[in-house]
Each structure stands twice: as C-alpha cells, then as structure tokens.
Short mmCIF file of C-alpha atoms in Angstrom, two decimals:
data_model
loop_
_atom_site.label_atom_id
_atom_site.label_comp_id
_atom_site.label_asym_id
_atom_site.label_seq_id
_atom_site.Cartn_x
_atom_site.Cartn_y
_atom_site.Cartn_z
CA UNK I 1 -4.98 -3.90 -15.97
CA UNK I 2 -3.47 -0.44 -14.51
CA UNK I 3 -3.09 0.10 -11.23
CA UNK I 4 -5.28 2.55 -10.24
CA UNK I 5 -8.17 -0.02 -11.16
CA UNK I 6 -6.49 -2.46 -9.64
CA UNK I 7 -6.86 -0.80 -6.37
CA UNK I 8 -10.65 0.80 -7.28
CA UNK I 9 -11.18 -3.72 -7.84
CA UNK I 10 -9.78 -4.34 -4.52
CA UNK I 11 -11.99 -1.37 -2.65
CA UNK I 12 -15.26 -2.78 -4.32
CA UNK I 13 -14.47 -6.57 -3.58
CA UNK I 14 -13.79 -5.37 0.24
CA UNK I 15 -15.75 -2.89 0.25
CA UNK I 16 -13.30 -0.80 2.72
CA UNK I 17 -10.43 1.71 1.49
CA UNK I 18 -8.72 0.86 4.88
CA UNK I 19 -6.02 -1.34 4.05
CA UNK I 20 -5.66 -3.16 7.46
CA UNK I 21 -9.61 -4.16 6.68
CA UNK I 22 -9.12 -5.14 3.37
CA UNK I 23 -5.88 -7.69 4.02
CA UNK I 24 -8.07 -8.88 6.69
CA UNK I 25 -11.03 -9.50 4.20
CA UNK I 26 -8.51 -11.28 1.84
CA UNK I 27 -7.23 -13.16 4.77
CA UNK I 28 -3.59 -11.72 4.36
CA UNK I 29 -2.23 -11.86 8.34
CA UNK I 30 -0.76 -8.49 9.25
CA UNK I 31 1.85 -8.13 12.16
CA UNK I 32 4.34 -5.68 13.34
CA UNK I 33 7.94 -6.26 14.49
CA UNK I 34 10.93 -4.43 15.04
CA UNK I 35 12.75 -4.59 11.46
CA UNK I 36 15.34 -2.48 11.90
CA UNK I 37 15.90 -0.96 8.48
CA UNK I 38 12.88 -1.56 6.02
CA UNK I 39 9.26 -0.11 6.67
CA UNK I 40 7.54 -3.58 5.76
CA UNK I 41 8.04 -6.96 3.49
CA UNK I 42 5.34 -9.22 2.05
CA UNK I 43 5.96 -12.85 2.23
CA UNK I 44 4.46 -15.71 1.10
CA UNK I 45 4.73 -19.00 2.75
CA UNK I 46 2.97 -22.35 1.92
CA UNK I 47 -0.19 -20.21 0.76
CA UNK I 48 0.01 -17.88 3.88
CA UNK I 49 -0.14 -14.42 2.65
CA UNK I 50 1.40 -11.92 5.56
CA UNK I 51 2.37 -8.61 5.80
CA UNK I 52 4.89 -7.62 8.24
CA UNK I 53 5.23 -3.65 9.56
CA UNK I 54 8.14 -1.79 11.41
CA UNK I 55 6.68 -1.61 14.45
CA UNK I 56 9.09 1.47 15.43
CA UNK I 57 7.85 3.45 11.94
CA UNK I 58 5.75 6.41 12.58
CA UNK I 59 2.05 5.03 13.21
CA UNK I 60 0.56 7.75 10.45
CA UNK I 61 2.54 5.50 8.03
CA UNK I 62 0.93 2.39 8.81
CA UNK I 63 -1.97 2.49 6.79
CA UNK I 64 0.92 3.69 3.45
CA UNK I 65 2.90 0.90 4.31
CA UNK I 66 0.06 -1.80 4.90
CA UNK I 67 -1.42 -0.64 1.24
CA UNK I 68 1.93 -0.93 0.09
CA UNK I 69 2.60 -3.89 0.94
CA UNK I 70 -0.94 -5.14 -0.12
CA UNK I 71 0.18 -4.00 -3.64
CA UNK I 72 2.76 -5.90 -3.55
CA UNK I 73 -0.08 -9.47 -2.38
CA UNK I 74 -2.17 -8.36 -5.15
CA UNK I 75 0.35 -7.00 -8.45
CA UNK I 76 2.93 -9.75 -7.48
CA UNK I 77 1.65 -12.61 -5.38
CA UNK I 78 3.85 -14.56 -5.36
CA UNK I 79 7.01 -12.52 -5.19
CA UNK I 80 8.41 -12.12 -1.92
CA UNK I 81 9.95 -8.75 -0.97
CA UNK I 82 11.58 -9.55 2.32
CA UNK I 83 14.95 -9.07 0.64
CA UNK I 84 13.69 -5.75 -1.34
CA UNK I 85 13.94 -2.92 0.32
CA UNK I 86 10.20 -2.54 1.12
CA UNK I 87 9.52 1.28 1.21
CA UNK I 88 11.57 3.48 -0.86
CA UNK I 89 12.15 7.16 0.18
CA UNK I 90 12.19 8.31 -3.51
CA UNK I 91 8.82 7.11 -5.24
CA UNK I 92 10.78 7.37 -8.77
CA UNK I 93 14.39 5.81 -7.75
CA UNK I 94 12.70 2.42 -6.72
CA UNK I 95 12.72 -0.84 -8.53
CA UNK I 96 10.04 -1.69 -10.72
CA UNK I 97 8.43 -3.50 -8.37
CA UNK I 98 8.55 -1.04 -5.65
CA UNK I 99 7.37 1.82 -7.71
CA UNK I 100 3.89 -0.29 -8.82
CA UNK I 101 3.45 -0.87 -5.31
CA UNK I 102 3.67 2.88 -4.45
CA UNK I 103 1.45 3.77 -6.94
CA UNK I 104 -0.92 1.40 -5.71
CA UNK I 105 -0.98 2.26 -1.96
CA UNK I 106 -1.26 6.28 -3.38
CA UNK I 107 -4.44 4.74 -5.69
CA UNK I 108 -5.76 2.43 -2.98
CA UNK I 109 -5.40 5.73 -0.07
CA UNK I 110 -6.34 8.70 -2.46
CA UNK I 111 -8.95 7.08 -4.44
CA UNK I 112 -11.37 8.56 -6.73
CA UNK I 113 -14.77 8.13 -4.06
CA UNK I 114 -12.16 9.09 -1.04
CA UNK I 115 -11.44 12.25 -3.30
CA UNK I 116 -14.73 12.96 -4.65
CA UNK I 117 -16.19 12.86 -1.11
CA UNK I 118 -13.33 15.30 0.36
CA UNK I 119 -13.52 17.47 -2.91
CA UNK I 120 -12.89 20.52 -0.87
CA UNK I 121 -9.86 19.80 0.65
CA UNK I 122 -6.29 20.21 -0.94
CA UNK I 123 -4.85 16.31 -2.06
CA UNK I 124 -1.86 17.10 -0.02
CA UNK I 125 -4.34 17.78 3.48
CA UNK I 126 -5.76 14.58 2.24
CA UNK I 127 -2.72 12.66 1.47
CA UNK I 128 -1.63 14.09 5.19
CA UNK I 129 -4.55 12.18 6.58
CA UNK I 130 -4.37 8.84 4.51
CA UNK I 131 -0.58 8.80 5.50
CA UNK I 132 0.60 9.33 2.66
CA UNK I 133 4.13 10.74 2.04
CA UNK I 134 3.64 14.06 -0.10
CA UNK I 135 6.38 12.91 -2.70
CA UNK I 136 4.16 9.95 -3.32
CA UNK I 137 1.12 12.40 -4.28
CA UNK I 138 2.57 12.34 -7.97
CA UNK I 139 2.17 8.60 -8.29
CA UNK I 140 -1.99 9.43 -8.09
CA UNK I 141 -2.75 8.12 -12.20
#
C-alpha cells in the first residue's frame, strides 16, 4: 500500500489528522526530552510503542515531527530509529526509511479532506500551519 493511503487509513481509523490524537488513539506514549541533536526517535520496547520529541525543537514542528515519527510506528513497527537520525533537513538525501516517513507526516498533515476544506489557500500557507517544512511540500503524492 502507498503512503499517502496509508496515512488517509490512519486518519479514518482515528478519526483525527492531529498526530498527537491519533498516537494517543493507537496507544503510542508520546514524551519530550532534551535530545540534543535529533528532532525525535521511535522506539519500541516489550510492545510499548513511544515516541520521543526534542523538547528544545521549535513547537510549530511538533505536530511534523510527531507524524513523522508515527510513520515510522505504522510503515516500520518494529524498527527502532533511536540510532537514525530521526528528522532529516533534506527530504531527498535521507535514508529510505527516513524519506517514507517524511512523506507520510507531509500525507498525514496535508491531506486530501485538510486540502479540500482549505482549497483557497496556497499549500505552502497551509503547510506553514500544519508545521510543515516547505522543502517537505514536494513529498505531497
């Protein structure tokens, strides 16, 4: 299955497009700490899903980096990324890994009833108010 329906799956089942809300719904713990370096990891531990968030980012990119990382719970379950670097400045130089859960945050954040309900406003306005980093814009499928 693509991505983008991968996150238009996840929306329905939660019925939220706020990431924070949908981790919640799934039961995935989100925290925040002082990383020092990455954005956020995903770990999973004895059948604990969690989602960890640099508590000194920028808060506008908590929402990116919670959907990010919530890629990450629902593409690759049960790969931790604690030792990948968790949020790539260049959408296109990341891993594989990395890049699917990009795309997936941009598809979860910009999604097509988000966009269809906005339809007057630019993507990039949009993407400004989802938190979502313009360069990431191209990643919308």
């Amino acid at each position: 299955m693509d991505i983008k329906k991968r996150a238009e799956r996840l929306i329905r089942k939660c019925n939220t497009d706020n990431p924070f809300a949908a981790a919640d719904f799934l039961g995935i713990k989100v925290t925040f700490d002082s990383l020092g370096g990455p954005w956020g990891y995903y770990l999973k531990y004895c059948r604990q899903q969690t989602i960890v968030i640099d508590c000194d980012t920028p808060q506008e990119l908590h929402g990116f980096i919670c959907a990010h990382e919530l890629g990450h719970a629902r593409i690759t379950p049960d790969e931790n990324t604690v030792r990948l670097k968790a949020f790539t400045g260049n959408p296109f130089t990341a891993n594989k890994t990395e890049r699917r859960a990009n795309a997936f945050a941009v598809c979860f954040l910009l999604n097509e009833t988000f966009l269809r309900e906005h339809a007057g406003i630019s993507i990039y306005d949009l993407a400004k108010i989802r938190g979502v980093p313009p360069d990431y814009i191209k990643l919308l499928h």
